[in-house]
Coordinates of C-alpha atoms (C1' of nucleotides) in Angstrom, one line a residue:
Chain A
X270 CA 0.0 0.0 0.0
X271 CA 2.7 2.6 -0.8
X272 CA 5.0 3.4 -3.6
X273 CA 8.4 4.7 -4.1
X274 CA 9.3 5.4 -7.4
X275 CA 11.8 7.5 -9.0
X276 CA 12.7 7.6 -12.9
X277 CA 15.7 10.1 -13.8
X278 CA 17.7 10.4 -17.1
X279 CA 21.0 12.1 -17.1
X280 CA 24.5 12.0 -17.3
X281 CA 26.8 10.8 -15.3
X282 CA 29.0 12.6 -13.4
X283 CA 32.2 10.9 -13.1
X284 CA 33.4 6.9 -13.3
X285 CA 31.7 4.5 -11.1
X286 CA 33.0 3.8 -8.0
X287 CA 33.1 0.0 -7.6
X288 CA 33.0 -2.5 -4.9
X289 CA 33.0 -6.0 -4.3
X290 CA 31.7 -7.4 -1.0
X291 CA 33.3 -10.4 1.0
X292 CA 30.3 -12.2 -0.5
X293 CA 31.0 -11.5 -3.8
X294 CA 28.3 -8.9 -4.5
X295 CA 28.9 -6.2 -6.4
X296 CA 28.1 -2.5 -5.6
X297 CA 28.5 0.8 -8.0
X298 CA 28.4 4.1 -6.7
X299 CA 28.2 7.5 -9.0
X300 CA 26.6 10.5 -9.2
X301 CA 24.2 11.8 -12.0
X302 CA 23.1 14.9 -13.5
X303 CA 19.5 15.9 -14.3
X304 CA 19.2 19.5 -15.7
X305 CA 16.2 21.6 -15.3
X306 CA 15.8 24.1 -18.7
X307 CA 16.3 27.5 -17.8
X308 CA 13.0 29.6 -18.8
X309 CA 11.0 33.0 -18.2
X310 CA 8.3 33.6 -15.8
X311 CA 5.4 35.3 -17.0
X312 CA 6.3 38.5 -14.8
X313 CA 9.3 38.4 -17.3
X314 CA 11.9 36.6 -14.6
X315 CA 14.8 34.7 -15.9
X316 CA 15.2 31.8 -14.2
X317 CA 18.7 30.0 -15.2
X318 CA 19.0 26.4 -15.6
X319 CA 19.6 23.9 -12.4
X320 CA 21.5 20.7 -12.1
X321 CA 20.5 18.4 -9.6
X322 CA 22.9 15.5 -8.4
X323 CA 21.8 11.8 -7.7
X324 CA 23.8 9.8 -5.6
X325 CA 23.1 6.2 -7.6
X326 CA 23.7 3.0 -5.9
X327 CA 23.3 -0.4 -8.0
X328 CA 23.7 -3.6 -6.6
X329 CA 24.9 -7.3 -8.1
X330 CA 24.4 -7.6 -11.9
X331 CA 23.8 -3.8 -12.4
X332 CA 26.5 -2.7 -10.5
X333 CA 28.6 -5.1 -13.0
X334 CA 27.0 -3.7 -16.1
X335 CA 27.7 0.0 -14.5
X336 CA 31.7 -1.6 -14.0
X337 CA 31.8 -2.5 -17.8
X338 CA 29.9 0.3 -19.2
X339 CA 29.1 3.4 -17.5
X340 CA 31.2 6.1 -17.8
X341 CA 31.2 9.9 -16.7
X342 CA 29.4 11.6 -19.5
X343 CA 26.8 8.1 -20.2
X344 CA 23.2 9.5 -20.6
X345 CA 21.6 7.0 -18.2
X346 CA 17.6 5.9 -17.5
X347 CA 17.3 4.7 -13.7
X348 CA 14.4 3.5 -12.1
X349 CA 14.6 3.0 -8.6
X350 CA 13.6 4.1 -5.2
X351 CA 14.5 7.1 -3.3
X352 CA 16.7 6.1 0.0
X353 CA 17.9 8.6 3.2
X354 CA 20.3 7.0 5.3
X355 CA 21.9 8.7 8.3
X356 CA 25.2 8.6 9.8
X357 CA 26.8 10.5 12.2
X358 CA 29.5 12.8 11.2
X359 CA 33.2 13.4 13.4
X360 CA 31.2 16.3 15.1
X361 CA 28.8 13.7 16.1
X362 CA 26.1 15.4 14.5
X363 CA 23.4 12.9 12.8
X364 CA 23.8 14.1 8.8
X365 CA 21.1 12.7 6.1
X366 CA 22.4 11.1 2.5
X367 CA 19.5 10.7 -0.2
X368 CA 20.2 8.2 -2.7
X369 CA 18.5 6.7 -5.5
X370 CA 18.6 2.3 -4.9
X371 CA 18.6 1.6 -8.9
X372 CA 16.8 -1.9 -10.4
X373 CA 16.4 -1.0 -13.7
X374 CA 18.5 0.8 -15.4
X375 CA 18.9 1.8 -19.6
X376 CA 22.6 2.8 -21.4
X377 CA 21.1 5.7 -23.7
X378 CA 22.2 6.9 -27.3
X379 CA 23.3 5.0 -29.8
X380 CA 25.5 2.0 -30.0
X381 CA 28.8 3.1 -31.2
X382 CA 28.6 6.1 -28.4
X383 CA 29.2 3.5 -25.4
X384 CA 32.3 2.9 -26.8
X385 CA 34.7 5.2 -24.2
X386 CA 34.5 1.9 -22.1
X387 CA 37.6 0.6 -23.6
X388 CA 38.6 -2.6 -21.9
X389 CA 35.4 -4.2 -22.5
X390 CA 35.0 -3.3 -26.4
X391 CA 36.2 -6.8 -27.2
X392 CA 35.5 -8.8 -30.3
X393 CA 33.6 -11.3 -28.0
X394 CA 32.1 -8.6 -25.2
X395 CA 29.7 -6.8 -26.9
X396 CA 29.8 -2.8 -26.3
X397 CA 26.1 -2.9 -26.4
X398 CA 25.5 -5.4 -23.2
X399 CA 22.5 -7.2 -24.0
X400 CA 21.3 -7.7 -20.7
X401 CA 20.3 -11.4 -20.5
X402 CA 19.1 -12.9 -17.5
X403 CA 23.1 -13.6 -16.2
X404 CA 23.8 -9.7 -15.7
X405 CA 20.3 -8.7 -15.7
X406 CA 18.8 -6.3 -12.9
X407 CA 17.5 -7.4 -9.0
X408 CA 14.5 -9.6 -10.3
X409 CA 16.4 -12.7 -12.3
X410 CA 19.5 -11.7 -10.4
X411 CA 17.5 -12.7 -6.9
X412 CA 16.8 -15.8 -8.3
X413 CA 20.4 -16.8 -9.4
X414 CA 21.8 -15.6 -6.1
X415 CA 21.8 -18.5 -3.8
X416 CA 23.3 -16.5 -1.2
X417 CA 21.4 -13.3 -0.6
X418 CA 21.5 -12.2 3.1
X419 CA 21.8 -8.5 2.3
X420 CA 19.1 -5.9 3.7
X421 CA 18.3 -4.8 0.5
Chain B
X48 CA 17.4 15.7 -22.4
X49 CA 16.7 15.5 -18.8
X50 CA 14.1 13.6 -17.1
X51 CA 13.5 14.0 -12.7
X52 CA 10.5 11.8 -12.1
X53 CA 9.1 10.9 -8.6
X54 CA 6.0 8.6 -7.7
X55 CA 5.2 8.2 -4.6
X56 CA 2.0 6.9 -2.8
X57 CA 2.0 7.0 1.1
X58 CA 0.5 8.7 4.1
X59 CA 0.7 12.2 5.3
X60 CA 3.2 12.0 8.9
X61 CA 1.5 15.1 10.4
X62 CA -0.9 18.0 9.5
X63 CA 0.5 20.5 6.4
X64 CA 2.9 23.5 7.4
X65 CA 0.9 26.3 5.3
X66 CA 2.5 29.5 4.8
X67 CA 1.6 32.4 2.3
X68 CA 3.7 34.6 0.7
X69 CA 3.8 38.1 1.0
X70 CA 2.4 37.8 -3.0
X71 CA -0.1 35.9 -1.4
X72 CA 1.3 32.5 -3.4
X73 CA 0.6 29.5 -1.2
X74 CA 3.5 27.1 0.3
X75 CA 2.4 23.7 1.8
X76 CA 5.0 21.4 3.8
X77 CA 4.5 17.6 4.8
X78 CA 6.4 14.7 5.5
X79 CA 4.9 11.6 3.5
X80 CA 5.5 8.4 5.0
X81 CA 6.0 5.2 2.1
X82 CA 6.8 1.7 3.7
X83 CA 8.9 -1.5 1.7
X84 CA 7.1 -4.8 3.3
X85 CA 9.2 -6.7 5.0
X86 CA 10.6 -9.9 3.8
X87 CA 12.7 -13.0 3.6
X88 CA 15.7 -13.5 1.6
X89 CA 16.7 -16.6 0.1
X90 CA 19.1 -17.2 2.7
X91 CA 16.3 -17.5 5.4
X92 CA 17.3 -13.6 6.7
X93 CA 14.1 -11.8 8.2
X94 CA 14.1 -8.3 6.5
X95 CA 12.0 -6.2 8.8
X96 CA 9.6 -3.3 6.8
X97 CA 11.2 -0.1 6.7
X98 CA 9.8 3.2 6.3
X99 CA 11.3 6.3 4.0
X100 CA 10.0 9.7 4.8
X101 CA 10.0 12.3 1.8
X102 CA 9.7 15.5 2.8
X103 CA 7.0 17.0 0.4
X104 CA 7.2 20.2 -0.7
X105 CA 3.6 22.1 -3.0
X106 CA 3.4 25.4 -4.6
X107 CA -0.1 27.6 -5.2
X108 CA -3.3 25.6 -5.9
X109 CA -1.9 22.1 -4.9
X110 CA -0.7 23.6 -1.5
X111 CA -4.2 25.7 -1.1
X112 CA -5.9 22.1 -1.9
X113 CA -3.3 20.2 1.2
X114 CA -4.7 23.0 2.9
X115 CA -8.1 22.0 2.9
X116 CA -8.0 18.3 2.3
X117 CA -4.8 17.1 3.6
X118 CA -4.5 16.1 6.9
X119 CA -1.9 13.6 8.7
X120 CA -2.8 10.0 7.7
X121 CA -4.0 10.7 4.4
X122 CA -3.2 8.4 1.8
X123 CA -1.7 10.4 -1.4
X124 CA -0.4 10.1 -4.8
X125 CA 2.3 12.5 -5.2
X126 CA 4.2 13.1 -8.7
X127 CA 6.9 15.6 -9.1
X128 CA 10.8 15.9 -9.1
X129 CA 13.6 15.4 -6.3
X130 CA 14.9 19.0 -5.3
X131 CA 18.2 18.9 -3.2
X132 CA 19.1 22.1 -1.1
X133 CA 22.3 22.9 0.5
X134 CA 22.0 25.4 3.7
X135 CA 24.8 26.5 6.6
X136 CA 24.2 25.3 9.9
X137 CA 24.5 26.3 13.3
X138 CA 28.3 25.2 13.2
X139 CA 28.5 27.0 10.0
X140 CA 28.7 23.3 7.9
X141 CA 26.9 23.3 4.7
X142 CA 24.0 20.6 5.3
X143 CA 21.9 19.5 2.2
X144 CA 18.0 18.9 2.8
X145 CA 16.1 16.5 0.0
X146 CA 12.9 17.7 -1.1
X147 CA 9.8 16.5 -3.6
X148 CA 8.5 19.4 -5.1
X149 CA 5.2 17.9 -6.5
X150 CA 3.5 19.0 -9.9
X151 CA 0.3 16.7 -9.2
X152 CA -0.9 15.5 -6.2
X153 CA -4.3 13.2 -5.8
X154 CA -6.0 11.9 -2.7
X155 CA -6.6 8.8 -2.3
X156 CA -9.4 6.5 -0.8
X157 CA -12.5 6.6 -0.6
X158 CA -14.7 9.6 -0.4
X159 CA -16.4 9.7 2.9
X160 CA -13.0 8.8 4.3
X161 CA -11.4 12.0 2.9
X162 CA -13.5 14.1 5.8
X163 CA -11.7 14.1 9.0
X164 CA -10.7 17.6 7.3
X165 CA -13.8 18.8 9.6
X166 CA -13.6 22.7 9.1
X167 CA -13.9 22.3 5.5
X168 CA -16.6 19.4 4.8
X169 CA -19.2 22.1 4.6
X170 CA -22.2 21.8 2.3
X171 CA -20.8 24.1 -0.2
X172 CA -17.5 22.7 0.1
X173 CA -17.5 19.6 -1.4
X174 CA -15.9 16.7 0.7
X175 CA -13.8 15.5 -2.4
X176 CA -12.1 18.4 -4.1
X177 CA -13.4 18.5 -7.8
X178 CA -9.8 20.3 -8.4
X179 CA -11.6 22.1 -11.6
X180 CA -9.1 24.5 -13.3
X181 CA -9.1 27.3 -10.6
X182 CA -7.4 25.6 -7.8
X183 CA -5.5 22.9 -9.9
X184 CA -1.9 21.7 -10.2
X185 CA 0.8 23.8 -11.8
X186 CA -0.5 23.7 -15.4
X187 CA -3.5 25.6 -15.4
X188 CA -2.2 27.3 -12.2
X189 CA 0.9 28.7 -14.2
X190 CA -2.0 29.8 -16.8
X191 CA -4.0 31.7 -13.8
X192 CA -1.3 33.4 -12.3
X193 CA -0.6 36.8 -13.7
X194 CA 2.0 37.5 -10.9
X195 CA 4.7 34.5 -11.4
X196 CA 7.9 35.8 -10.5
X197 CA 9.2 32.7 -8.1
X198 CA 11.7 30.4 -9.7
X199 CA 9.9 27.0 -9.8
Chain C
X269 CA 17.1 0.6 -24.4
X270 CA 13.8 0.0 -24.6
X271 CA 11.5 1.2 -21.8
X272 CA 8.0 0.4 -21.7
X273 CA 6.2 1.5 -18.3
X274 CA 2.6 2.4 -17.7
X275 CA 1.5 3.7 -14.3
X276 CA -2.6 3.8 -13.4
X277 CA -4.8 4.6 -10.4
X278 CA -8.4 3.9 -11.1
X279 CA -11.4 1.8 -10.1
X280 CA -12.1 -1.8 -11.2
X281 CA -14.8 -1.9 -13.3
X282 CA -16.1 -5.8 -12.3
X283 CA -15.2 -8.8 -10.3
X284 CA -11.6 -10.4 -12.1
X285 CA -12.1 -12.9 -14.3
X286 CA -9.6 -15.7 -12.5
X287 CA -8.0 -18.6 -14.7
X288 CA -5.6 -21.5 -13.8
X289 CA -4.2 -22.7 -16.9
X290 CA -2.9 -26.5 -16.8
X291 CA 0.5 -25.8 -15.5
X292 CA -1.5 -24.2 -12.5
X293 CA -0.7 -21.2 -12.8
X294 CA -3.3 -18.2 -12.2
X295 CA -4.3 -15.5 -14.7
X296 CA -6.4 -12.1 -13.6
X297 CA -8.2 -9.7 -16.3
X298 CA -10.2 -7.4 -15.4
X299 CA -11.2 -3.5 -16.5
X300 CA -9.5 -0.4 -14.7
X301 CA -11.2 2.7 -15.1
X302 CA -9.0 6.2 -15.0
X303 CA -11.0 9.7 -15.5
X304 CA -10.0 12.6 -16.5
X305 CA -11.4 15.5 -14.5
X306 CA -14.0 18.3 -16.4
X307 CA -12.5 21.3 -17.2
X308 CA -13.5 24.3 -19.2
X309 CA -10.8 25.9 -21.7
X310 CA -9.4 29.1 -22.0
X311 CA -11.6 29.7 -24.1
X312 CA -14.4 29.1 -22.3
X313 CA -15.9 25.3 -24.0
X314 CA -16.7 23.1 -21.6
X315 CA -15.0 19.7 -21.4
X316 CA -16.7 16.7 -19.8
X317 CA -15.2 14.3 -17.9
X318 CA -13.6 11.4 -19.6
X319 CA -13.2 7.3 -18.6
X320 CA -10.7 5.4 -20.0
X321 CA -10.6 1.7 -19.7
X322 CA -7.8 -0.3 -19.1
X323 CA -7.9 -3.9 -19.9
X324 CA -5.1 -5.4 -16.8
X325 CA -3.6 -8.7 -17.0
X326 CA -2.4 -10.2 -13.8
X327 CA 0.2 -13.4 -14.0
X328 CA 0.8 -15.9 -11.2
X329 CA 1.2 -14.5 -7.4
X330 CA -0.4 -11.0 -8.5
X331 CA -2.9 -13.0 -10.1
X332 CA -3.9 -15.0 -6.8
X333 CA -3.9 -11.7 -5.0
X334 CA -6.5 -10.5 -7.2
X335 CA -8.5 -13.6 -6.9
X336 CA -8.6 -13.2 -3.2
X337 CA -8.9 -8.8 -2.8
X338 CA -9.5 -7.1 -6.1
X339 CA -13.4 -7.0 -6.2
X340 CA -15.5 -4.7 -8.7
X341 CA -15.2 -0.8 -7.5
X342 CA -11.9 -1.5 -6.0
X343 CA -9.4 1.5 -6.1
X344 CA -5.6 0.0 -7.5
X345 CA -2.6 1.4 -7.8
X346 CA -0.9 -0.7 -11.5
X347 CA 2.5 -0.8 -12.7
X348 CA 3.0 -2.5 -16.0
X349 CA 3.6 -2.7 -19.5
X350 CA 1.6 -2.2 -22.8
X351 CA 1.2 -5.1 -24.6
X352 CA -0.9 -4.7 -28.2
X353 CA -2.5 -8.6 -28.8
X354 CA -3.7 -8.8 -32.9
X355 CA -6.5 -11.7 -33.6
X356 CA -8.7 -12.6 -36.0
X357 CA -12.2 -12.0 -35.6
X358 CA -14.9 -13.7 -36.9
X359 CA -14.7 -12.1 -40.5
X360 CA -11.3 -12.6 -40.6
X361 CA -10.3 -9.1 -40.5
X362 CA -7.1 -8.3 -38.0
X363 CA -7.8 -6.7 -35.4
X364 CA -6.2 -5.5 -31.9
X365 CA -6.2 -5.5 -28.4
X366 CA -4.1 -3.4 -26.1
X367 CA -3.7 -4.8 -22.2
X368 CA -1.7 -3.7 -19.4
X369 CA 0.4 -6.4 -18.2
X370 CA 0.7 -5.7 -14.5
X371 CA 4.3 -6.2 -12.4
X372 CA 3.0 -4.1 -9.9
X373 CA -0.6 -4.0 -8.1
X374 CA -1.2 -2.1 -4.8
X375 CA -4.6 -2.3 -3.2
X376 CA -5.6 1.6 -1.6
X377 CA -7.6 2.7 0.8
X378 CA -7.8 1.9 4.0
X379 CA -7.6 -1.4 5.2
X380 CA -11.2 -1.7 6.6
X381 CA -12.8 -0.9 3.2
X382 CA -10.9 -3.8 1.2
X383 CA -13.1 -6.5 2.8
X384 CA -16.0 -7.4 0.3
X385 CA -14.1 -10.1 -0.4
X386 CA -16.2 -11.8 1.9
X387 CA -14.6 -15.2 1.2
X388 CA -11.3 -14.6 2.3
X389 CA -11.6 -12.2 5.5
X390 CA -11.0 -15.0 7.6
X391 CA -9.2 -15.0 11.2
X392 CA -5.9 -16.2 9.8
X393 CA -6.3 -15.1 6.8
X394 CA -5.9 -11.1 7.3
X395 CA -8.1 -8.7 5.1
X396 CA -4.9 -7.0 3.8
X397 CA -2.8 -9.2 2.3
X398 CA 0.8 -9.3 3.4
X399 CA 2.2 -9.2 0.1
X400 CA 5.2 -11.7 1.6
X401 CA 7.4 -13.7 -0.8
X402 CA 5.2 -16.9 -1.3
X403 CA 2.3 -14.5 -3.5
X404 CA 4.3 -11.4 -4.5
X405 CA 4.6 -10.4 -8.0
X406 CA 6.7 -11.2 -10.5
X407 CA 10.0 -10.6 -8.7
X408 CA 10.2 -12.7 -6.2
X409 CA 7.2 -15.2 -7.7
X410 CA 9.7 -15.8 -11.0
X411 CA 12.2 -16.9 -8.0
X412 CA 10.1 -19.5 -6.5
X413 CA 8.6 -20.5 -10.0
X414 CA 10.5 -23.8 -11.0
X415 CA 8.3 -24.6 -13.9
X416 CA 8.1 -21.1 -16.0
X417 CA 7.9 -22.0 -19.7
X418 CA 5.8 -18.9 -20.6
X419 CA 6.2 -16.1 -22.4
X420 CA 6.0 -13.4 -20.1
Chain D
X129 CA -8.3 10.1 -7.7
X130 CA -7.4 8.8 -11.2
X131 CA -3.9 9.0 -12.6
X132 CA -3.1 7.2 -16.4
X133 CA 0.8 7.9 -17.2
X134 CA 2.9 6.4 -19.6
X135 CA 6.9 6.4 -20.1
X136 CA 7.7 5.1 -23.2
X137 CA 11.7 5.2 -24.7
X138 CA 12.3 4.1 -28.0
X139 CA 13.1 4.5 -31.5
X140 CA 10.4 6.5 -34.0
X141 CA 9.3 4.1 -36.7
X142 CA 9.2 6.6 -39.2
X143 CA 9.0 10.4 -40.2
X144 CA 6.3 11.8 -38.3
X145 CA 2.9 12.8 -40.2
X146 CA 2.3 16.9 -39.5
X147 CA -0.9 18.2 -39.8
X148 CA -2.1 21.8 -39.0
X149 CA -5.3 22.2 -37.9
X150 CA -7.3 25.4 -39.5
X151 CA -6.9 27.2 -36.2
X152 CA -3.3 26.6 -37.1
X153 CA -3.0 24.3 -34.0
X154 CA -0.2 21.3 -34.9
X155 CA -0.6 17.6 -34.8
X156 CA 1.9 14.8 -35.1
X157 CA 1.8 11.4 -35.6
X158 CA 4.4 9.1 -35.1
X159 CA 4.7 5.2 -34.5
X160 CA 7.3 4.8 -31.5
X161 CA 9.1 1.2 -31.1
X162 CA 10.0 -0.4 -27.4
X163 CA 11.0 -3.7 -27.4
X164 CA 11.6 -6.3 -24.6
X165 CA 15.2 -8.1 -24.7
X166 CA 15.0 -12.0 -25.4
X167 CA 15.8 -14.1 -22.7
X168 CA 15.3 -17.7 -21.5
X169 CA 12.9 -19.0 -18.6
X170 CA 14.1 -21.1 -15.8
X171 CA 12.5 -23.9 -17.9
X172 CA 15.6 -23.3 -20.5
X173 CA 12.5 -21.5 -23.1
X174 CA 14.2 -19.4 -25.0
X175 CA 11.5 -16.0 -25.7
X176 CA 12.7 -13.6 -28.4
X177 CA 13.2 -10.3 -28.0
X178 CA 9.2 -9.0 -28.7
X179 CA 9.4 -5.3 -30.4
X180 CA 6.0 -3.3 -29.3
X181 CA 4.6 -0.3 -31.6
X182 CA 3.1 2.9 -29.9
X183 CA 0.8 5.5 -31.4
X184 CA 1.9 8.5 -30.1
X185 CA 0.0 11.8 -30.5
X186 CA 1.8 15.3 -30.1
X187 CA -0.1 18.7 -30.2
X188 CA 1.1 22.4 -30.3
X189 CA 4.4 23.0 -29.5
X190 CA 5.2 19.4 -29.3
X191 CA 4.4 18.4 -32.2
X192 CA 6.2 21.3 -33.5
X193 CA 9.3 20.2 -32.5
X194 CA 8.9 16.6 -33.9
X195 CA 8.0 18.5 -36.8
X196 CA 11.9 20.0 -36.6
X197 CA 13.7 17.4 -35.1
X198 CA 12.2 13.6 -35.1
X199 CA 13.2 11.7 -37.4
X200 CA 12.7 8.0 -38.2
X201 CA 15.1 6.1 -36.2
X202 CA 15.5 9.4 -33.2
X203 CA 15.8 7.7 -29.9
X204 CA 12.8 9.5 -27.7
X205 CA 11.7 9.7 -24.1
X206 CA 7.9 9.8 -24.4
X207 CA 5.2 10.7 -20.8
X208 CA 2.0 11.1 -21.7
X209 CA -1.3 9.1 -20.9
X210 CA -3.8 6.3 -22.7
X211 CA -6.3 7.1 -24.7
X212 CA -8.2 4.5 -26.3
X213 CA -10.5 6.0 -30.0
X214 CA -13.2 4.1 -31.4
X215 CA -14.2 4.3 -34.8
X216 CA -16.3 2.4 -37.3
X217 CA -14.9 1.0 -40.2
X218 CA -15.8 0.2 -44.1
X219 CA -17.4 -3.0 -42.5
X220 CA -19.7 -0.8 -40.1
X221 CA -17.8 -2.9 -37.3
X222 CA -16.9 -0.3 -34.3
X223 CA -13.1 -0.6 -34.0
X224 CA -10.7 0.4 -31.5
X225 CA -7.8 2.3 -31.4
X226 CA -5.2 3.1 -28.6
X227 CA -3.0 5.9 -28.8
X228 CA -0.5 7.7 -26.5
X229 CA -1.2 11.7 -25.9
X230 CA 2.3 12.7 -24.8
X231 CA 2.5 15.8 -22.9
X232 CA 6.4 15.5 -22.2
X233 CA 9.2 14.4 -24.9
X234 CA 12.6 14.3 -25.0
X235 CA 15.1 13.8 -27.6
X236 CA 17.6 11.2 -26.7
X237 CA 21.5 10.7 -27.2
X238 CA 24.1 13.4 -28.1
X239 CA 23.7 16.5 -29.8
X240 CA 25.3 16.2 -33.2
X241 CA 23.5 12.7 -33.6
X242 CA 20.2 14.4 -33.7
X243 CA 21.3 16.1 -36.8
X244 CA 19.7 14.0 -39.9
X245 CA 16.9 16.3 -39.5
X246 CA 18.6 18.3 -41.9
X247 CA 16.7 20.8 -43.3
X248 CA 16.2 22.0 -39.8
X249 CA 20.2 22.2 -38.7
X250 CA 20.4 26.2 -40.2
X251 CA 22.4 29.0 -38.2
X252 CA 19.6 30.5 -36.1
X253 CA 17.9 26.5 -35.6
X254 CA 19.6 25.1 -32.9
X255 CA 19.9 21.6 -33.7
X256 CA 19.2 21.2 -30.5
X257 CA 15.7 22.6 -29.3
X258 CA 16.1 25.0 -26.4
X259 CA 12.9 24.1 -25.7
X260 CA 11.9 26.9 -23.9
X261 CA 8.6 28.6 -23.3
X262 CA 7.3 29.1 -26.5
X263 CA 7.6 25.8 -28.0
X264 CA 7.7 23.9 -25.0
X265 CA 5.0 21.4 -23.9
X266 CA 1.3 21.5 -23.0
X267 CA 2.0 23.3 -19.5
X268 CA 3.4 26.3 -21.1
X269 CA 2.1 26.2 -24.1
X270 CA -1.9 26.3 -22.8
X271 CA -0.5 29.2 -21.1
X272 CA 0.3 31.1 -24.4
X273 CA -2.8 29.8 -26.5
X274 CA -5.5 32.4 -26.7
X275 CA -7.5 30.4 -28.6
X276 CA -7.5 26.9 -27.0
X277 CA -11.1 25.0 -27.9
X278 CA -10.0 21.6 -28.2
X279 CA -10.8 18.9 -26.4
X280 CA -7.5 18.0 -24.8
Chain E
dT277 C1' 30.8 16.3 -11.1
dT278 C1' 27.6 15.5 -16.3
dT279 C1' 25.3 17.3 -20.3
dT280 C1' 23.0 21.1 -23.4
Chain F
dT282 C1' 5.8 11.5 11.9
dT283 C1' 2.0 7.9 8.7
dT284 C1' 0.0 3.4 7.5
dT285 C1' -0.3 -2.0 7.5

DNA sequence: TTTT
DNA sequence: TTTT
């Protein structure tokens, strides 16, 4: 009885940052950019343009696709769900991250544009990655993953 | 080439902050509660429900229609973009604050369940808003609103 | 790089039509209405309200949910997909269907209003349904699914 | 209490069909591709890849700038909503007809790919739309149309 | 820190 | 701070 559902296209910001877990899972960090046009009120204001930056976390097969493909600049679609964690900072203060928990997400433009991602254009590792069920997002990846004791 | 989409259907943590602008534009603030069910992974782990609050954020006719018909623990559909805004505490640290500025909003239930908004269920105040052009969203809003010099 | 998503909130127009094919797997249609609101242009005509229907299919676990909560007049919340069907009718002339395949279906309202499914508000067997593993949709269902030889 | 939204991204079928209406109000008409990767069930099925055709429907400024800059083959982000025509055909059989009404688009992948709309590409014709208030979508654009009689 |  |  509640939904939380966010859809962004943009850019992103810089290379993924790219972990693996002792268990083997994968996780990919990176920010992206969405850009508001700039425009003119009707009272004749000019408001400028405004980039807002997502904090995008993918998990297991998307976080490898993100490893092999993304790159800053990639025009990205993520679907996800918005995410505040809080940690405590070394004032002790309690501080608040947003992030956007990706499980789906689209490499944009055309083909020969993902190129960039040089060590996987190989003859047998197609640039364009076609996403079967091996690398695919959380649903068929939960079903491969016989160990899954993650909070997420 | 930019796309900041949020979808959210939850319920309303407390009664709407309403504020009015010295142009006399209307500002509503809430916190909207959406919950993930819990769950168990395949490794047998108990994932407990956990609930995200979004801090919602409406301009003009939505936030003079929260005024009237939005009270805490009504269910809504919210639609608009993620907004992140940086401010200087206390201790003079930038701090960064994650709002949902909606562009739609709908309530949700059934009718007779919407009262509970006592003050304005009065026989020429229609229960259900019928959120005709005059007090709708930001479209025909933007279209009604000779004075528009805020920049959103 | 394809993405196909359709989001609804509307009314159920009658009782879901419930199939177990021989595999046993469960099958849900049913029509969703969505209306647009009356409004009157700027220049001045008068537009009536207008009801859409939505022809949703319902697969497996989301299927059997429907079965046992979705009743005529119930308000959903759908996620899916458009899916055009062609057929032949009886003149043999082509013709098409378009259905929302649902991987998403949240019941609204609150919790004391979803009963009418008189069958199934039983003392263990709680009005709202918990939504757990064992009869959620297609994510965790394809999971638990060892015999899944359709196409969808 | 209704809400009918669609995301669509994909690849136009071919060039889109412009009409002007005689109150000089544009139309376009467009097919719009999405299609679902291939991949193989748990049961070893293999499913093909399954392409889906949309009807989309763009009016005023929108369909202004498809007019300029969609092409067959542009990659497009599409939001709009379902609408569903009937109409009788030769055999006096009512017929049905379902269409997407976008009232957001936006052109996909990098700048100087969006060329092959050549006649468009002049000196003082972005190749890029700028997109702002006066050919931008249905929000803005009801806002600037003095004569607005139609029924959408 | 992206992109236009 | 909601709701189930």
């Amino acid at each position: 009885m509640s939904v939380n559902k966010v859809i962004l296209i943009g850019n992103v910001g810089k290379d993924p940052d790219i972990r693996y877990l002792d268990n083997n899972v994968c996780v990919a960090n990176f920010p992206l950019a969405t850009t508001d046009r700039a425009y003119t009120t009707r009272a004749g204001v000019q408001i400028p343009e405004k980039t807002e930056w997502h904090n995008i976390v993918l998990w297991r097969g998307l976080a490898e696709i993100a490893e092999k493909y993304v790159r800053k600049g990639t025009q990205l679609y993520i679907e996800g769900k918005i995410r505040t964690r809080s940690w405590v900072d070394q004032s002790n203060i309690t501080r608040y991250t947003t992030e956007i928990y990706a499980d789906n997400m689209e490499l944009l433009g055309r083909k020969n544009e993902q190129i960039g991602a040089s060590p996987v254009s190989q003859i047998d590792n197609p640039v364009q990655p076609s996403l079967t069920s091996p690398v695919q997002g959380s649903n068929v990846d939960s079903g491969n993953n016989d160990i899954d004791d993650l909070p997420f």
